PDB file of C-alpha atoms in Angstrom:
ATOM      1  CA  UNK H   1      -4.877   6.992   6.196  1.00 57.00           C
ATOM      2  CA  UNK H   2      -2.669   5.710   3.170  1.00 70.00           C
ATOM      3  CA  UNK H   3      -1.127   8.288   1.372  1.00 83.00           C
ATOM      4  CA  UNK H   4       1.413   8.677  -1.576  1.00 90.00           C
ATOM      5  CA  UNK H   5       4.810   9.679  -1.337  1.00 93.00           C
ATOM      6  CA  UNK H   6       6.198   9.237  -4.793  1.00 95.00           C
ATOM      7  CA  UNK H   7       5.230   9.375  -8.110  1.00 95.00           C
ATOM      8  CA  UNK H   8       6.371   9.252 -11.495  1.00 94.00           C
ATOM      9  CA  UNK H   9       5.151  10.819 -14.748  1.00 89.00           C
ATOM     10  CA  UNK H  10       5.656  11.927 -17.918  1.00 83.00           C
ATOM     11  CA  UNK H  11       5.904  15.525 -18.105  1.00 68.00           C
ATOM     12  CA  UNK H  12       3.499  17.254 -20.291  1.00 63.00           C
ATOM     13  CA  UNK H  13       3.654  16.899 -23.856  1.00 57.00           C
ATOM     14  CA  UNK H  14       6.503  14.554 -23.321  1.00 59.00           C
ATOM     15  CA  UNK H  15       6.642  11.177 -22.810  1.00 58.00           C
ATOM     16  CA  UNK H  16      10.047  10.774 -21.773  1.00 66.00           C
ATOM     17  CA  UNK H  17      12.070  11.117 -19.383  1.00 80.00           C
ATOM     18  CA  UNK H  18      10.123  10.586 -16.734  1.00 92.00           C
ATOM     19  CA  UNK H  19       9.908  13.136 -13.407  1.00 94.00           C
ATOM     20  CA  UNK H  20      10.016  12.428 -10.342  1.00 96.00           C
ATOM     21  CA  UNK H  21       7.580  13.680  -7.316  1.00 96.00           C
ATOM     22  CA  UNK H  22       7.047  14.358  -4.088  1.00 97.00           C
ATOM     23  CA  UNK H  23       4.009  15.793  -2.432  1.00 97.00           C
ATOM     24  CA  UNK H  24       3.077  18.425   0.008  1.00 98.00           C
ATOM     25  CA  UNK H  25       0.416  17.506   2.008  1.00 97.00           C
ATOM     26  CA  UNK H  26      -1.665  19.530   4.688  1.00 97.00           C
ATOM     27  CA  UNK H  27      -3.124  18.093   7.561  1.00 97.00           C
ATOM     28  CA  UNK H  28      -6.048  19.752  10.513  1.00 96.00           C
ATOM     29  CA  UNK H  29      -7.401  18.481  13.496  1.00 97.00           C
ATOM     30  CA  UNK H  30     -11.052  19.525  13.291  1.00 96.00           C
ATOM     31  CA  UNK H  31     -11.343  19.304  17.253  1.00 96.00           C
ATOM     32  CA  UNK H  32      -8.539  21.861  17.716  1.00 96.00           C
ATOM     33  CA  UNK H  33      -7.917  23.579  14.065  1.00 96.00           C
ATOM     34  CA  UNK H  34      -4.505  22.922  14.348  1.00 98.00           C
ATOM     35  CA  UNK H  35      -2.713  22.807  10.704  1.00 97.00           C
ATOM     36  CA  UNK H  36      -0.101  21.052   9.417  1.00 98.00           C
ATOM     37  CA  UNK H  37       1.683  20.872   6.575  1.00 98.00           C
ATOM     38  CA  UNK H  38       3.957  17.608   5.620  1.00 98.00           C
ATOM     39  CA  UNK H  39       6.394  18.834   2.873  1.00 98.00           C
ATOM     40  CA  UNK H  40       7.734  15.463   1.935  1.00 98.00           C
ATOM     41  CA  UNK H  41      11.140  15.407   0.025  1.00 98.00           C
ATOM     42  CA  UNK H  42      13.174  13.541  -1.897  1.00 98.00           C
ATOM     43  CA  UNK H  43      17.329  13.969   0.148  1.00 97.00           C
ATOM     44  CA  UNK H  44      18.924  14.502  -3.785  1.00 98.00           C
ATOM     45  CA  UNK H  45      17.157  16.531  -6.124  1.00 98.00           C
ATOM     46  CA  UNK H  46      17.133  19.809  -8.744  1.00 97.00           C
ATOM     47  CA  UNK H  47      18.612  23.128  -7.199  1.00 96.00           C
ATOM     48  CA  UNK H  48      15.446  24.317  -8.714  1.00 96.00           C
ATOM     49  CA  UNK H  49      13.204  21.562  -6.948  1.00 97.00           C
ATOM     50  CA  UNK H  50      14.341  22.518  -3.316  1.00 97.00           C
ATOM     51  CA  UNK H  51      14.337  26.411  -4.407  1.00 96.00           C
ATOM     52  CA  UNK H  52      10.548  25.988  -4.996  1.00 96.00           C
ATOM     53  CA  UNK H  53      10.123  24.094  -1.584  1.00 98.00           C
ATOM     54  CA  UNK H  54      11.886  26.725   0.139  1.00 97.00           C
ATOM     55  CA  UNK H  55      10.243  29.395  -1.036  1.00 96.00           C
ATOM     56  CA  UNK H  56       6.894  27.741  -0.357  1.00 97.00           C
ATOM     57  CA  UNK H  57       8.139  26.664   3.175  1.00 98.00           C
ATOM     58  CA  UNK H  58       9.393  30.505   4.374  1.00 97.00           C
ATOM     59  CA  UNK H  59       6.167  31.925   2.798  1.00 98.00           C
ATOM     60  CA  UNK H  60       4.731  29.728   5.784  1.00 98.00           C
ATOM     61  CA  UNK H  61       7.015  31.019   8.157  1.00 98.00           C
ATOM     62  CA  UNK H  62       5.978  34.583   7.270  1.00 98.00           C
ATOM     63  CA  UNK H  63       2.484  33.438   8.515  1.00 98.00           C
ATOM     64  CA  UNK H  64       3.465  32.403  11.860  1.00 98.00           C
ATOM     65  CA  UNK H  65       4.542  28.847  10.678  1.00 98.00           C
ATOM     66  CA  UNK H  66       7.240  26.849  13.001  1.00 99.00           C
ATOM     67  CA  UNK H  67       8.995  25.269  10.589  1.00 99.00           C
ATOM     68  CA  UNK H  68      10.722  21.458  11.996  1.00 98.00           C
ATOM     69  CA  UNK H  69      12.781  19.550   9.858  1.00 98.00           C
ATOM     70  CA  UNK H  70      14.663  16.147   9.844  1.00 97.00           C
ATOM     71  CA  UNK H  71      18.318  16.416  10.443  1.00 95.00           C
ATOM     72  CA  UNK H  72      20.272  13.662  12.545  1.00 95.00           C
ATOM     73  CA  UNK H  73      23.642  15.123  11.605  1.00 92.00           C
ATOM     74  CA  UNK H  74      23.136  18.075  12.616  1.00 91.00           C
ATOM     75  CA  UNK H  75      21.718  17.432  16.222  1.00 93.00           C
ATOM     76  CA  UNK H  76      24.480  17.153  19.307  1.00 89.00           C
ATOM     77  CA  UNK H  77      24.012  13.751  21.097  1.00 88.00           C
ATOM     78  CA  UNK H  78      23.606  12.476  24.930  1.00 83.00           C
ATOM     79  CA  UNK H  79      26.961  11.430  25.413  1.00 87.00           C
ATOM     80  CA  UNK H  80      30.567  10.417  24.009  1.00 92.00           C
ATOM     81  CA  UNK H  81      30.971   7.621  21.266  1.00 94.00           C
ATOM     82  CA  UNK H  82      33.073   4.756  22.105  1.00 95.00           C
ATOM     83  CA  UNK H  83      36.273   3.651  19.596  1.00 95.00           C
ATOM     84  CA  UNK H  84      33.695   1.237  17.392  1.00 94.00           C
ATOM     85  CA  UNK H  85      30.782   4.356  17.319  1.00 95.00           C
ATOM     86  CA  UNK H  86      33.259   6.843  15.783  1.00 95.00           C
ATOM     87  CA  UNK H  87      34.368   4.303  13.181  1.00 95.00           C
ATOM     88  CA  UNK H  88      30.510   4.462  12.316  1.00 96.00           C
ATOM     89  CA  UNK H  89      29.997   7.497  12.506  1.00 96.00           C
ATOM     90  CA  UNK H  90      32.968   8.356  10.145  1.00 96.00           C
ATOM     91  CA  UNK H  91      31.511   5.419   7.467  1.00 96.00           C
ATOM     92  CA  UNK H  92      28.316   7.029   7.851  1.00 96.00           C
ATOM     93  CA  UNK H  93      29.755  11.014   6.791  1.00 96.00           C
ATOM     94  CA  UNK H  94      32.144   9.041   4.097  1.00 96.00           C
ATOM     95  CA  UNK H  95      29.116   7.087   3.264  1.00 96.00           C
ATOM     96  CA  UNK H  96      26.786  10.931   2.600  1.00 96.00           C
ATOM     97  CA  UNK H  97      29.524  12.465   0.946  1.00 97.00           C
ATOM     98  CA  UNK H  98      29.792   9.425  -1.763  1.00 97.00           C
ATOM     99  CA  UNK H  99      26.497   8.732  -2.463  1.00 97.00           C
ATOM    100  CA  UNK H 100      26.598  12.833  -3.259  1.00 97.00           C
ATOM    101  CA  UNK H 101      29.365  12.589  -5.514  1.00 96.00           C
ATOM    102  CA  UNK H 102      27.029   9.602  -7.528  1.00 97.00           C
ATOM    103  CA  UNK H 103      24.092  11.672  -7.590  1.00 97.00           C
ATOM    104  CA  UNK H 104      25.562  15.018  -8.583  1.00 96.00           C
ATOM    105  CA  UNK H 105      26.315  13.334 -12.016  1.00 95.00           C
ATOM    106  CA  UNK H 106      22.867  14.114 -12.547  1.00 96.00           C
ATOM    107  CA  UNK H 107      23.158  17.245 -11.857  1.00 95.00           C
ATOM    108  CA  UNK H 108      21.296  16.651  -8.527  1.00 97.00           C
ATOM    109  CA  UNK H 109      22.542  18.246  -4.737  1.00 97.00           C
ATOM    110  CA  UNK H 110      21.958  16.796  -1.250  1.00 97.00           C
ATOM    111  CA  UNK H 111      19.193  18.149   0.519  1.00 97.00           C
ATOM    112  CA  UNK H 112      20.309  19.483   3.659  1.00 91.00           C
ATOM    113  CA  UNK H 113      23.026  22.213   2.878  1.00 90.00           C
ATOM    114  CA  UNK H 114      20.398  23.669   0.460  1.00 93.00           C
ATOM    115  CA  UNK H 115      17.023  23.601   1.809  1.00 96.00           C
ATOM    116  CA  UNK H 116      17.435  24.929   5.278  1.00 93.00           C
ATOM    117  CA  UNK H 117      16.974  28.076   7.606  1.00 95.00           C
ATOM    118  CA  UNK H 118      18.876  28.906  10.532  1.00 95.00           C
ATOM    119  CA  UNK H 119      15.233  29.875  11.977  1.00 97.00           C
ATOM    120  CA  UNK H 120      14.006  26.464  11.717  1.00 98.00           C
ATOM    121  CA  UNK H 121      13.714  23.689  14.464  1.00 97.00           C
ATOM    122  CA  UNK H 122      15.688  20.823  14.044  1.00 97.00           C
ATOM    123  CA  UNK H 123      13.405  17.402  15.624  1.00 97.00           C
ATOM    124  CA  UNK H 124      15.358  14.132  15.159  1.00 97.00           C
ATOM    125  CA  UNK H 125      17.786  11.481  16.665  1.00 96.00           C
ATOM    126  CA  UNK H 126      21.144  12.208  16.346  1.00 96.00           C
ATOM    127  CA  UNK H 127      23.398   9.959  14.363  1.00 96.00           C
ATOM    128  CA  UNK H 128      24.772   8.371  17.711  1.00 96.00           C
ATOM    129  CA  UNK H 129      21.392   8.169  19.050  1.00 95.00           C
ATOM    130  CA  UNK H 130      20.441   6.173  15.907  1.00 96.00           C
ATOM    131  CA  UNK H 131      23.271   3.705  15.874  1.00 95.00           C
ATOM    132  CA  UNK H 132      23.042   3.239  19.508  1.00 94.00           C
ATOM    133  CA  UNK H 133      19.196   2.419  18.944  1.00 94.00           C
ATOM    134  CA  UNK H 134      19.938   0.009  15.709  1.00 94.00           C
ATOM    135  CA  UNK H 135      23.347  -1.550  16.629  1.00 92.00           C
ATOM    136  CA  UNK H 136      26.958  -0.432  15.210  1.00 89.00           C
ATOM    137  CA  UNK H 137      27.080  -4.260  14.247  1.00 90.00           C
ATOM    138  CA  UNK H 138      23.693  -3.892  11.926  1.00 92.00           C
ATOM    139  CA  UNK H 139      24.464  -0.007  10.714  1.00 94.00           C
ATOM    140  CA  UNK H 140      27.919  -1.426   9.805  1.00 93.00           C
ATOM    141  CA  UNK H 141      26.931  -3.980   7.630  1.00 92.00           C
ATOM    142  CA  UNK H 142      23.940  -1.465   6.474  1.00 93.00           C
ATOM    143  CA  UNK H 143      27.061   1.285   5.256  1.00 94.00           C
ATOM    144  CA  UNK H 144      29.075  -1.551   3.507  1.00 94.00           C
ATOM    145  CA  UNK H 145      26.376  -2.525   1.656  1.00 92.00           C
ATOM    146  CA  UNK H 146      25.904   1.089   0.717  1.00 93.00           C
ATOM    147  CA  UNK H 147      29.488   1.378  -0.253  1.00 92.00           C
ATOM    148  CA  UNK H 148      29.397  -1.863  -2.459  1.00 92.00           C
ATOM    149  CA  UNK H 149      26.351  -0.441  -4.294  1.00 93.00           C
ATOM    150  CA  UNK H 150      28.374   3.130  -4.742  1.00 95.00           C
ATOM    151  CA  UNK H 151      32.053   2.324  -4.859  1.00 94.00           C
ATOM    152  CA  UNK H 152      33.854   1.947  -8.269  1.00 95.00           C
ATOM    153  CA  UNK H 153      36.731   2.864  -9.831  1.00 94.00           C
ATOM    154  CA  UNK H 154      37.701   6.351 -10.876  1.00 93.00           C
ATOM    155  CA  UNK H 155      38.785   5.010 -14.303  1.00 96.00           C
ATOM    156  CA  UNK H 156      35.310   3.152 -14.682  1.00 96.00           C
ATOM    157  CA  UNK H 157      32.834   5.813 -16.114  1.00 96.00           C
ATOM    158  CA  UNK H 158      30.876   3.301 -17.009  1.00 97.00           C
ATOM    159  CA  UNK H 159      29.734   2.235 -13.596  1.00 97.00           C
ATOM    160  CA  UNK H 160      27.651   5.311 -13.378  1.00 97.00           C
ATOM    161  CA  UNK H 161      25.439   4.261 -15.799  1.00 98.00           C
ATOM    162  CA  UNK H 162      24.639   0.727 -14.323  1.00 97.00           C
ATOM    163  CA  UNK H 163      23.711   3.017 -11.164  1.00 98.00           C
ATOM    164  CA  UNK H 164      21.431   5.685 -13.368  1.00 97.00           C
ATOM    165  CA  UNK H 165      19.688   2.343 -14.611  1.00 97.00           C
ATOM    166  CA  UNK H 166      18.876   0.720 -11.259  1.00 97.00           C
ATOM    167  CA  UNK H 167      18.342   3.907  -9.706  1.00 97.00           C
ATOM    168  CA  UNK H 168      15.276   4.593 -12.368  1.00 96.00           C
ATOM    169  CA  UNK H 169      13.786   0.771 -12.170  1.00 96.00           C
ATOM    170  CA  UNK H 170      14.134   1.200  -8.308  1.00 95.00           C
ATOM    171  CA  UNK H 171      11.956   4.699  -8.073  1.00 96.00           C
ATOM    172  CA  UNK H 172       9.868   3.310 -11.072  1.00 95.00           C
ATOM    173  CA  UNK H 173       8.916  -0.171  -8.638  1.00 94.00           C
ATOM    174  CA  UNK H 174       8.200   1.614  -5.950  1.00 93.00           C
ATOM    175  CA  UNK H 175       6.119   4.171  -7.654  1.00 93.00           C
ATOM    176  CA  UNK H 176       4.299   1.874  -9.602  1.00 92.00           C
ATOM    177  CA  UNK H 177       4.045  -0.250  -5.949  1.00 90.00           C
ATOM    178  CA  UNK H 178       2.890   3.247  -4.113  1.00 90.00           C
ATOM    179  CA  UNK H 179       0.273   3.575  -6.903  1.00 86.00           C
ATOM    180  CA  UNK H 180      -1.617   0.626  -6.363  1.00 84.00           C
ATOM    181  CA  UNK H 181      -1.982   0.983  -2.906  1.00 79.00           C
ATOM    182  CA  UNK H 182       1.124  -1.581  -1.692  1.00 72.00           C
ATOM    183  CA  UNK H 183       3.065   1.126  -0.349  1.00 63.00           C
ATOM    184  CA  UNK H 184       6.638  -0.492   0.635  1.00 58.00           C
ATOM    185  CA  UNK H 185       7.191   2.011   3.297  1.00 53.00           C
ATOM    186  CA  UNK H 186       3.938   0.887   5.035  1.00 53.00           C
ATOM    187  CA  UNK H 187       5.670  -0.876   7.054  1.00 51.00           C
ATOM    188  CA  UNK H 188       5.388  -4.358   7.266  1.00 59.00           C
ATOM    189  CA  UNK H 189       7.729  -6.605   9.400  1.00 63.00           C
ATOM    190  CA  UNK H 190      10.942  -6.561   6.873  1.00 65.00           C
ATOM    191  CA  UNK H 191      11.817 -10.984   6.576  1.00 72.00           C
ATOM    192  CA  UNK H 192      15.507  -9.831   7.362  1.00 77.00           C
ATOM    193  CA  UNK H 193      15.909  -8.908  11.098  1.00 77.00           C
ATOM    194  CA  UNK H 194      19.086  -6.440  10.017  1.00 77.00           C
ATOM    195  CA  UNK H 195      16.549  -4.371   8.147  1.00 81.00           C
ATOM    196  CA  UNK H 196      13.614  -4.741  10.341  1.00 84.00           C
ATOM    197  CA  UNK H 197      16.066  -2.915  12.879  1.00 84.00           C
ATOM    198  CA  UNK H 198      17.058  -0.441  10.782  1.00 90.00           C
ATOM    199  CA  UNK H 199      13.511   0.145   9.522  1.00 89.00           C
ATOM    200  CA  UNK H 200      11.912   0.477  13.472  1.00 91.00           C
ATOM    201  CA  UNK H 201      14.577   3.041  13.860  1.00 94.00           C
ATOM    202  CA  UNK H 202      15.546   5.029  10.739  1.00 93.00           C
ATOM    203  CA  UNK H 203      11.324   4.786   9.621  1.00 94.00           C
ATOM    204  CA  UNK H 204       9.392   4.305  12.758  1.00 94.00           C
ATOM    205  CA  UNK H 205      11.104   5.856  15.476  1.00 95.00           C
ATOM    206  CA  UNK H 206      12.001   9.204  13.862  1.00 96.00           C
ATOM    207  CA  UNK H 207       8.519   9.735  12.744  1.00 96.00           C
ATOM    208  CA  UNK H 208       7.132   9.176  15.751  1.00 96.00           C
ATOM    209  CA  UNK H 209       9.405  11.763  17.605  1.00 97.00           C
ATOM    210  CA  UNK H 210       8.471  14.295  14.265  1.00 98.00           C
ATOM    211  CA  UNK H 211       4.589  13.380  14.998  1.00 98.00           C
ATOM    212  CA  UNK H 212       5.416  14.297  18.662  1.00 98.00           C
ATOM    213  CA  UNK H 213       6.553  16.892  18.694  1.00 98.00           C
ATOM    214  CA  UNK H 214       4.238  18.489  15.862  1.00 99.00           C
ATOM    215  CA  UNK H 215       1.128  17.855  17.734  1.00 98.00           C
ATOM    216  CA  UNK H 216       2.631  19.025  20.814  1.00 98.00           C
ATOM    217  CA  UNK H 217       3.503  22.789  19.035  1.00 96.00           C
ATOM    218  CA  UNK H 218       1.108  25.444  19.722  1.00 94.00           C
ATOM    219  CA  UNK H 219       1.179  27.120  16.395  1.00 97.00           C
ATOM    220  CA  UNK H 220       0.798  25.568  13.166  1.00 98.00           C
ATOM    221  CA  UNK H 221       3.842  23.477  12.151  1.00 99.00           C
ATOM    222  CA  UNK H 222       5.343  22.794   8.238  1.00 99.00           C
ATOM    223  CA  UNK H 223       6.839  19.565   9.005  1.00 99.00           C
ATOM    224  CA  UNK H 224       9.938  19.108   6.350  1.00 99.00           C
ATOM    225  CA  UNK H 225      10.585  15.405   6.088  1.00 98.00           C
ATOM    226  CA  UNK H 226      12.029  12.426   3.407  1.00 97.00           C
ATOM    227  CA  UNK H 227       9.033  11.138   1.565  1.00 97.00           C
ATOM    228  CA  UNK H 228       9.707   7.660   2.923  1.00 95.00           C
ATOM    229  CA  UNK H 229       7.913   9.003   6.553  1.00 96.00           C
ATOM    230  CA  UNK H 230       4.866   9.802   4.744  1.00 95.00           C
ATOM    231  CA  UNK H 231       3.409   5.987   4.992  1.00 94.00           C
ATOM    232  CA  UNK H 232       4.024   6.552   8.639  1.00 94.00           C
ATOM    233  CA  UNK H 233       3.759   9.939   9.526  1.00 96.00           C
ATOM    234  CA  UNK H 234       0.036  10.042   8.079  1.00 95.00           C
ATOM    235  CA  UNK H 235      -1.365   6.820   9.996  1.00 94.00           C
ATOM    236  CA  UNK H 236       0.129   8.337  13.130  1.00 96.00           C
ATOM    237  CA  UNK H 237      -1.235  11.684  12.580  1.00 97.00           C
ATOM    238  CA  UNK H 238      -4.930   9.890  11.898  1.00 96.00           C
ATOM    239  CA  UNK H 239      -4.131   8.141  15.393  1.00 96.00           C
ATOM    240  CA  UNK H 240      -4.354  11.684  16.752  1.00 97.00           C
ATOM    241  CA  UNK H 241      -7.395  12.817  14.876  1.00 97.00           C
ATOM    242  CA  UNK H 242      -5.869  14.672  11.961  1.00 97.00           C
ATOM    243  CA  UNK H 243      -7.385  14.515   8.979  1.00 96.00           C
ATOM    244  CA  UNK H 244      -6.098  15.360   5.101  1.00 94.00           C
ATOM    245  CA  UNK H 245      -7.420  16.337   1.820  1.00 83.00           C
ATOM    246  CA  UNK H 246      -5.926  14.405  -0.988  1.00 79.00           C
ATOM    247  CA  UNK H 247      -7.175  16.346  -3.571  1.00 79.00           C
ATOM    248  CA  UNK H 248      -5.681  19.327  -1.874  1.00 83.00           C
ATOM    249  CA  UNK H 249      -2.135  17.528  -2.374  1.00 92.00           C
ATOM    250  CA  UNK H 250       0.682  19.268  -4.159  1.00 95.00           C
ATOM    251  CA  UNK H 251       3.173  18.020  -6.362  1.00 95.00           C
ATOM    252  CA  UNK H 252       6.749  18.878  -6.990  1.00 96.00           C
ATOM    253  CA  UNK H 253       9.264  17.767  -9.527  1.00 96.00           C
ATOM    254  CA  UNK H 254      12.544  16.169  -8.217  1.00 97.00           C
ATOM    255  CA  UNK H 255      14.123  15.989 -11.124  1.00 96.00           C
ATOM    256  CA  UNK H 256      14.229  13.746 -14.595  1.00 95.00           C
ATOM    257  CA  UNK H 257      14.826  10.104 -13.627  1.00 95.00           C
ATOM    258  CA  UNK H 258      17.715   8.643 -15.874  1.00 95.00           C
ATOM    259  CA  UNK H 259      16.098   6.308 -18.641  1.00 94.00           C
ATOM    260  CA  UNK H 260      16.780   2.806 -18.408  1.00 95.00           C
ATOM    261  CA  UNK H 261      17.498   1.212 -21.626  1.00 95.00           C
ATOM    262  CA  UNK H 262      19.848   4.290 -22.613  1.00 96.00           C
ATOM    263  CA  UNK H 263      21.648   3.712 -19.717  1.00 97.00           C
ATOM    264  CA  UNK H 264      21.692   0.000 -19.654  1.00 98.00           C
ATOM    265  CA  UNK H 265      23.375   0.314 -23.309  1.00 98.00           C
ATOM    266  CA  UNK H 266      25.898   3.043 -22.490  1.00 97.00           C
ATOM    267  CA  UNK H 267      26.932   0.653 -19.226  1.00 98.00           C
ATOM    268  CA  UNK H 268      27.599  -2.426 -21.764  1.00 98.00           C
ATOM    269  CA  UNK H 269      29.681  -0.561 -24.326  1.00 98.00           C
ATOM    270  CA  UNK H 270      31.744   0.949 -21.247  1.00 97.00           C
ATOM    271  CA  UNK H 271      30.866   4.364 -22.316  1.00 97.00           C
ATOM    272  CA  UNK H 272      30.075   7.409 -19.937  1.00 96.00           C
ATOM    273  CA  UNK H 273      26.777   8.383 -19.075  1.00 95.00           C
ATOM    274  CA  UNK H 274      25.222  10.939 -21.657  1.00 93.00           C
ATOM    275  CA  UNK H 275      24.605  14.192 -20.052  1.00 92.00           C
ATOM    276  CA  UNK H 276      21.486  14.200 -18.037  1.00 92.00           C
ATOM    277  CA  UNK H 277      18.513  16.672 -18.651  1.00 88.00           C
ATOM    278  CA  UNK H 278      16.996  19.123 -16.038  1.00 90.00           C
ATOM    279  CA  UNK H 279      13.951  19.698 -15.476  1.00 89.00           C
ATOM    280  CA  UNK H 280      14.331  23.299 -13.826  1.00 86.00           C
ATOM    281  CA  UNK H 281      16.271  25.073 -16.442  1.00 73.00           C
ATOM    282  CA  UNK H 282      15.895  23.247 -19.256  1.00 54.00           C
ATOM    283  CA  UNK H 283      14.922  25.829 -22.267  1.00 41.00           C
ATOM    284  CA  UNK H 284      12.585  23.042 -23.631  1.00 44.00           C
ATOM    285  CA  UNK H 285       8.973  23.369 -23.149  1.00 39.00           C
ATOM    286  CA  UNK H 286       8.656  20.648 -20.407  1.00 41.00           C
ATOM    287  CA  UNK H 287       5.750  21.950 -17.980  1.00 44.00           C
ATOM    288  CA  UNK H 288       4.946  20.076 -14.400  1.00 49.00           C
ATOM    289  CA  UNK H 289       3.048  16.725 -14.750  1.00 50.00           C
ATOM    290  CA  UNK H 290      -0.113  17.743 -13.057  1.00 49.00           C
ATOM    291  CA  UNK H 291      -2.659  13.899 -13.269  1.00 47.00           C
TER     292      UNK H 291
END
């Protein structure tokens, strides 16, 4: 089954800027009447966005739920990292906390510190576990490219607006992509071997140990995940006989994706990025996107 894990529209009675979404999505085995529920995320978003998940998520848990959740950093791995696997580690933590720093311009947080419970099950690889299983070599050159994307200047304001811009085009391609049915996370061999490894591991593996261990749980399971394992988690899930209702899909906003050509101006005249509008508390009367 092909399912969506982004979208973008306008909110209503607005045509800009546009939101960003990410669905819920609920899942049964008719055989067994065992019930899922994929709550598909985006890792930066709204405090508001990820207060609405949560509080959707523990009203689950109040039913019996087992909640299991993505989480690589915060899992304990099978062994000690060598000299070159702790360098890699600490790019990948230096590599989190910057792309935080770039994001919280928008007035966006990370995921993880926010929307979690102490009650629910971490299922993942651990960061070691995933650089073992992709390379240090490959998640090296991976990070750097990361960093070159991120890094700039303190004294270059500016630079966050060239991000805000190609930020927006990229969630506006691959929503527009997802839309038409060429889904870029379905996974198709990736023509550059470094990413095909990354993608088998970071993508395919991780949703297969999430699928896993779902199915495996006795009681009905929220399964909190980034929306990129959607593609993945859904065709494995229809493997196994489960079956979902895409009309019974809900959406929630991320946030207010940066517009373009603003940006894209403000980034040529070397001026700071304008202050960016949210959706959650905004006193406006901007109201979910709903079709």
């Amino acid at each position: 089954m092909t399912l969506p894990h982004i979208r973008v529209r306008p909110p209503t009675g607005r045509r800009r800027p546009l939101a960003l979404q990410t669905p819920v999505t609920a899942f049964r085995n008719p055989d067994t009447g065992h019930r899922l529920l994929v709550v598909s995320t985006f890792h930066f978003g709204e405090p508001g966005y990820y207060q609405v998940l949560l509080d959707d998520i523990t009203a689950y848990e109040h039913d019996g739920w087992q909640v299991q959740h993505e989480g690589s950093q915060h899992l304990t791995p099978a062994g000690t990292p060598t000299a070159e696997e702790r360098a890699v580690l600490d790019d990948l933590a230096a590599s989190r906390e910057l792309e935080a720093l770039r994001m919280s311009m928008l007035g966006w947080v990370s995921q993880h510190p926010v929307l979690h419970r102490p009650t629910w099950r971490t299922v993942d690889m651990a960061d070691l576990d995933i650089i073992r299983a992709v390379g240090h070599d490959t998640m090296r050159a991976h990070l750097t490219t990361s960093r070159e994307r991120l890094g700039w200047p303190d004294t270059q304001p500016w630079q966050h607006c060239r991000f805000h811009a190609l930020l927006a085009l990229g969630l506006r391609h691959i929503a527009r992509a997802v839309a038409h049915g060429n889904d870029p996370h379905g996974r198709r061999p990736h023509p550059d071997p470094r990413k095909e490894a990354l993608d088998r591991v970071l993508l395919d593996a991780r949703s297969t140990t999430a699928v896993t261990t779902a199915i495996a749980t006795d009681t009905d399971v929220v399964m909190v995940w980034g929306a990129a394992h959607l593609p993945g988690i859904a065709a494995s899930l229809g493997d196994h006989g489960y079956q979902a209702d895409p009309a019974d899909t809900r959406w929630h906003t991320v946030g207010l994706i940066p517009p373009v050509r603003a940006s894209t101006i403000r980034y040529l005249l070397r001026r700071p990025p304008a202050p960016h509008l949210n959706f959650h508390t905004t006193t406006e009367p901007v109201t979910e996107p709903t079709s």
